[in-house]
Amino acid sequence: MSVQERKQRERAERERLIVATARELAEEQGWDAVTTRRLAERIEYSQPVLYSHFRGKREIIGAVALQGAAELAAELRGASAGAEAGASASVEGARGRVTALARAYLDFAERNPAVYDAMFQLDGGLAFAAEDTPEALKDGFAALLETLRDVAGEGVEPELFTEVFWASLHGLATLTRAGRLPVGDAERRVGLLVSRLAVV
């Protein structure tokens, strides 16, 4: 391995450590606790080293959001594929895939509140629904679209349907976390969402 390759690998490892530590700190104490000073203390690097990777907290939030989008896309695809493998009839298969997708989305939001905030609530400097949208965010939407395109209904644009379904899931995730919805009705909400929006 050349000196240049080793330096690049070490730089990538430092960057992964910074992102992982920021994510851990945010999940433990909230994003207000994530400062360059605290990150530097936790990972035992100087603040200038942090700034050589990220210009500030906004870019760190963006890096966490991109990582979260990749994880969410993988979980959504896994849930849909798992439901498809266990389904026999086509209607039940479609309903099962959409239900599994909705549950996986809501479970991800519940398990990773700080990551979810980085993805959808905080300013990470990332463009959504634009030409310069990062690939990880596009892939996250694609993971929803892959399952939902089949249940959009005749004459309905699959992308538009996916946006509406996603907005519904985001609303459920956000309102549940804020304590605005009664506890214990999550399954009924998912069932209602799937039965009323998805054409299966």
Short mmCIF file of C-alpha atoms in Angstrom, two decimals:
data_model
loop_
_atom_site.label_atom_id
_atom_site.label_comp_id
_atom_site.label_asym_id
_atom_site.label_seq_id
_atom_site.Cartn_x
_atom_site.Cartn_y
_atom_site.Cartn_z
CA MET A 1 0.00 0.00 0.00
CA SER A 2 1.37 3.38 -0.98
CA VAL A 3 1.72 6.27 1.44
CA GLN A 4 -1.07 8.10 -0.39
CA GLU A 5 -3.42 5.10 -0.13
CA ARG A 6 -2.66 4.74 3.57
CA LYS A 7 -3.38 8.43 4.17
CA GLN A 8 -6.66 8.17 2.28
CA ARG A 9 -7.67 5.12 4.29
CA GLU A 10 -6.79 6.84 7.58
CA ARG A 11 -8.74 9.92 6.53
CA ALA A 12 -11.80 7.80 5.68
CA GLU A 13 -11.52 6.00 9.03
CA ARG A 14 -11.34 9.33 10.90
CA GLU A 15 -14.38 10.56 9.01
CA ARG A 16 -16.34 7.40 9.88
CA LEU A 17 -15.34 7.81 13.53
CA ILE A 18 -16.49 11.44 13.58
CA VAL A 19 -19.87 10.55 12.05
CA ALA A 20 -20.37 7.52 14.31
CA THR A 21 -19.48 9.55 17.41
CA ALA A 22 -21.77 12.43 16.41
CA ARG A 23 -24.57 9.98 15.83
CA GLU A 24 -24.00 8.25 19.15
CA LEU A 25 -23.87 11.54 21.05
CA ALA A 26 -27.02 12.80 19.32
CA GLU A 27 -28.92 9.60 20.10
CA GLU A 28 -27.81 9.77 23.75
CA GLN A 29 -28.24 13.50 24.45
CA GLY A 30 -29.83 15.16 21.40
CA TRP A 31 -28.31 17.22 18.62
CA ASP A 32 -27.77 20.23 20.87
CA ALA A 33 -25.09 18.20 22.65
CA VAL A 34 -23.17 17.64 19.41
CA THR A 35 -20.49 20.31 19.23
CA THR A 36 -17.06 20.18 17.64
CA ARG A 37 -15.51 20.62 21.08
CA ARG A 38 -17.38 17.64 22.54
CA LEU A 39 -16.70 15.52 19.46
CA ALA A 40 -13.01 16.36 19.65
CA GLU A 41 -12.94 15.35 23.32
CA ARG A 42 -14.75 12.06 22.68
CA ILE A 43 -12.64 10.93 19.76
CA GLU A 44 -9.43 12.48 21.09
CA TYR A 45 -8.67 14.57 18.03
CA SER A 46 -8.17 18.30 17.94
CA GLN A 47 -10.89 20.59 16.64
CA PRO A 48 -8.74 21.52 13.61
CA VAL A 49 -8.67 17.82 12.65
CA LEU A 50 -12.49 17.79 12.78
CA TYR A 51 -12.63 20.90 10.64
CA SER A 52 -10.33 19.29 8.10
CA HIS A 53 -13.12 16.75 7.51
CA PHE A 54 -16.28 18.80 8.09
CA ARG A 55 -16.72 22.57 8.00
CA GLY A 56 -19.05 22.39 10.96
CA LYS A 57 -22.03 20.74 12.59
CA ARG A 58 -24.24 21.24 9.54
CA GLU A 59 -22.00 19.03 7.40
CA ILE A 60 -21.82 16.43 10.15
CA ILE A 61 -25.63 16.37 10.30
CA GLY A 62 -25.63 15.94 6.52
CA ALA A 63 -23.22 13.00 6.75
CA VAL A 64 -25.40 11.34 9.40
CA ALA A 65 -28.47 11.94 7.21
CA LEU A 66 -26.82 10.28 4.21
CA GLN A 67 -25.79 7.30 6.32
CA GLY A 68 -29.31 7.07 7.71
CA ALA A 69 -30.87 7.23 4.25
CA ALA A 70 -28.73 4.31 3.10
CA GLU A 71 -29.69 2.29 6.18
CA LEU A 72 -33.38 3.10 5.79
CA ALA A 73 -33.34 2.11 2.10
CA ALA A 74 -31.77 -1.24 2.98
CA GLU A 75 -34.32 -1.88 5.74
CA LEU A 76 -37.26 -0.98 3.49
CA ARG A 77 -36.04 -3.28 0.73
CA GLY A 78 -35.40 -6.06 3.22
CA ALA A 79 -38.87 -5.73 4.73
CA SER A 80 -40.57 -5.75 1.32
CA ALA A 81 -38.54 -8.71 0.11
CA GLY A 82 -39.24 -10.63 3.32
CA ALA A 83 -42.97 -10.03 3.00
CA GLU A 84 -42.90 -11.04 -0.67
CA ALA A 85 -41.10 -14.27 0.12
CA GLY A 86 -43.75 -15.23 2.65
CA ALA A 87 -46.80 -14.29 0.54
CA SER A 88 -48.80 -16.63 -1.65
CA ALA A 89 -51.65 -14.69 -3.28
CA SER A 90 -50.89 -11.59 -5.35
CA VAL A 91 -53.33 -9.28 -3.51
CA GLU A 92 -52.16 -10.46 -0.10
CA GLY A 93 -48.58 -10.27 -1.35
CA ALA A 94 -48.97 -6.62 -2.36
CA ARG A 95 -50.73 -5.73 0.90
CA GLY A 96 -48.09 -7.59 2.88
CA ARG A 97 -45.23 -5.80 1.09
CA VAL A 98 -46.77 -2.36 1.66
CA THR A 99 -47.58 -3.15 5.29
CA ALA A 100 -44.04 -4.43 5.89
CA LEU A 101 -42.64 -1.31 4.23
CA ALA A 102 -44.74 0.96 6.46
CA ARG A 103 -43.78 -0.92 9.61
CA ALA A 104 -40.09 -0.88 8.68
CA TYR A 105 -40.21 2.87 8.08
CA LEU A 106 -41.93 3.60 11.39
CA ASP A 107 -39.66 1.19 13.27
CA PHE A 108 -36.58 2.87 11.82
CA ALA A 109 -37.84 6.31 12.88
CA GLU A 110 -38.58 5.05 16.40
CA ARG A 111 -35.23 3.26 16.85
CA ASN A 112 -33.12 6.11 15.41
CA PRO A 113 -34.71 9.40 16.47
CA ALA A 114 -31.56 11.52 16.11
CA VAL A 115 -30.76 10.04 12.71
CA TYR A 116 -34.35 10.59 11.62
CA ASP A 117 -34.09 14.22 12.74
CA ALA A 118 -30.86 14.60 10.76
CA MET A 119 -32.61 13.20 7.70
CA PHE A 120 -35.84 15.19 7.84
CA GLN A 121 -35.91 17.85 10.55
CA LEU A 122 -32.47 19.47 10.72
CA ASP A 123 -30.49 21.44 8.18
CA GLY A 124 -27.74 19.17 6.93
CA GLY A 125 -27.18 21.21 3.78
CA LEU A 126 -28.70 18.50 1.58
CA ALA A 127 -31.00 19.14 -1.35
CA PHE A 128 -34.20 17.09 -1.62
CA ALA A 129 -36.16 16.61 -4.84
CA ALA A 130 -33.57 18.49 -6.91
CA GLU A 131 -30.96 17.74 -9.53
CA ASP A 132 -28.19 17.87 -6.94
CA THR A 133 -29.94 15.58 -4.46
CA PRO A 134 -27.33 13.11 -3.16
CA GLU A 135 -27.63 9.54 -4.42
CA ALA A 136 -28.31 8.12 -0.94
CA LEU A 137 -31.42 10.30 -0.62
CA LYS A 138 -32.59 9.40 -4.12
CA ASP A 139 -32.10 5.73 -3.27
CA GLY A 140 -34.14 6.11 -0.09
CA PHE A 141 -37.05 7.42 -2.16
CA ALA A 142 -36.47 4.69 -4.74
CA ALA A 143 -36.78 2.05 -2.01
CA LEU A 144 -40.27 3.37 -1.22
CA LEU A 145 -41.21 3.68 -4.90
CA GLU A 146 -40.17 0.12 -5.75
CA THR A 147 -42.90 -1.28 -3.50
CA LEU A 148 -45.49 1.48 -3.82
CA ARG A 149 -45.54 1.79 -7.62
CA ASP A 150 -47.59 -1.41 -7.83
CA VAL A 151 -50.33 -0.08 -5.54
CA ALA A 152 -50.67 3.51 -6.72
CA GLY A 153 -53.82 2.79 -8.68
CA GLU A 154 -54.80 3.32 -12.26
CA GLY A 155 -54.12 6.81 -13.57
CA VAL A 156 -52.08 7.81 -10.53
CA GLU A 157 -48.43 8.74 -10.98
CA PRO A 158 -46.40 6.29 -8.85
CA GLU A 159 -43.94 9.03 -7.80
CA LEU A 160 -46.75 11.30 -6.62
CA PHE A 161 -48.44 8.44 -4.78
CA THR A 162 -45.11 7.58 -3.13
CA GLU A 163 -44.72 11.19 -1.96
CA VAL A 164 -48.19 11.14 -0.38
CA PHE A 165 -47.63 7.74 1.26
CA TRP A 166 -44.21 8.86 2.53
CA ALA A 167 -45.71 12.08 3.90
CA SER A 168 -48.29 9.99 5.76
CA LEU A 169 -45.58 7.77 7.24
CA HIS A 170 -43.53 10.82 8.22
CA GLY A 171 -46.56 12.37 9.89
CA LEU A 172 -47.23 9.18 11.84
CA ALA A 173 -43.58 8.92 12.89
CA THR A 174 -43.36 12.55 13.95
CA LEU A 175 -46.69 12.74 15.76
CA THR A 176 -46.10 9.43 17.55
CA ARG A 177 -42.70 10.53 18.77
CA ALA A 178 -44.08 13.86 19.96
CA GLY A 179 -46.72 12.02 22.01
CA ARG A 180 -49.55 13.53 19.94
CA LEU A 181 -51.11 10.16 19.05
CA PRO A 182 -52.49 7.63 21.54
CA VAL A 183 -50.09 4.84 22.38
CA GLY A 184 -51.01 1.35 21.23
CA ASP A 185 -52.75 2.09 17.95
CA ALA A 186 -49.71 1.89 15.65
CA GLU A 187 -50.82 -1.33 13.96
CA ARG A 188 -54.32 -0.03 13.37
CA ARG A 189 -52.91 3.16 11.85
CA VAL A 190 -50.69 1.18 9.49
CA GLY A 191 -53.60 -1.04 8.53
CA LEU A 192 -55.82 1.95 7.83
CA LEU A 193 -53.11 3.70 5.81
CA VAL A 194 -52.50 0.63 3.68
CA SER A 195 -56.20 -0.19 3.18
CA ARG A 196 -57.21 3.38 2.28
CA LEU A 197 -54.27 4.53 0.19
CA ALA A 198 -52.85 1.44 -1.46
CA VAL A 199 -54.86 -0.14 -4.28
CA VAL A 200 -54.40 -3.85 -3.60
#
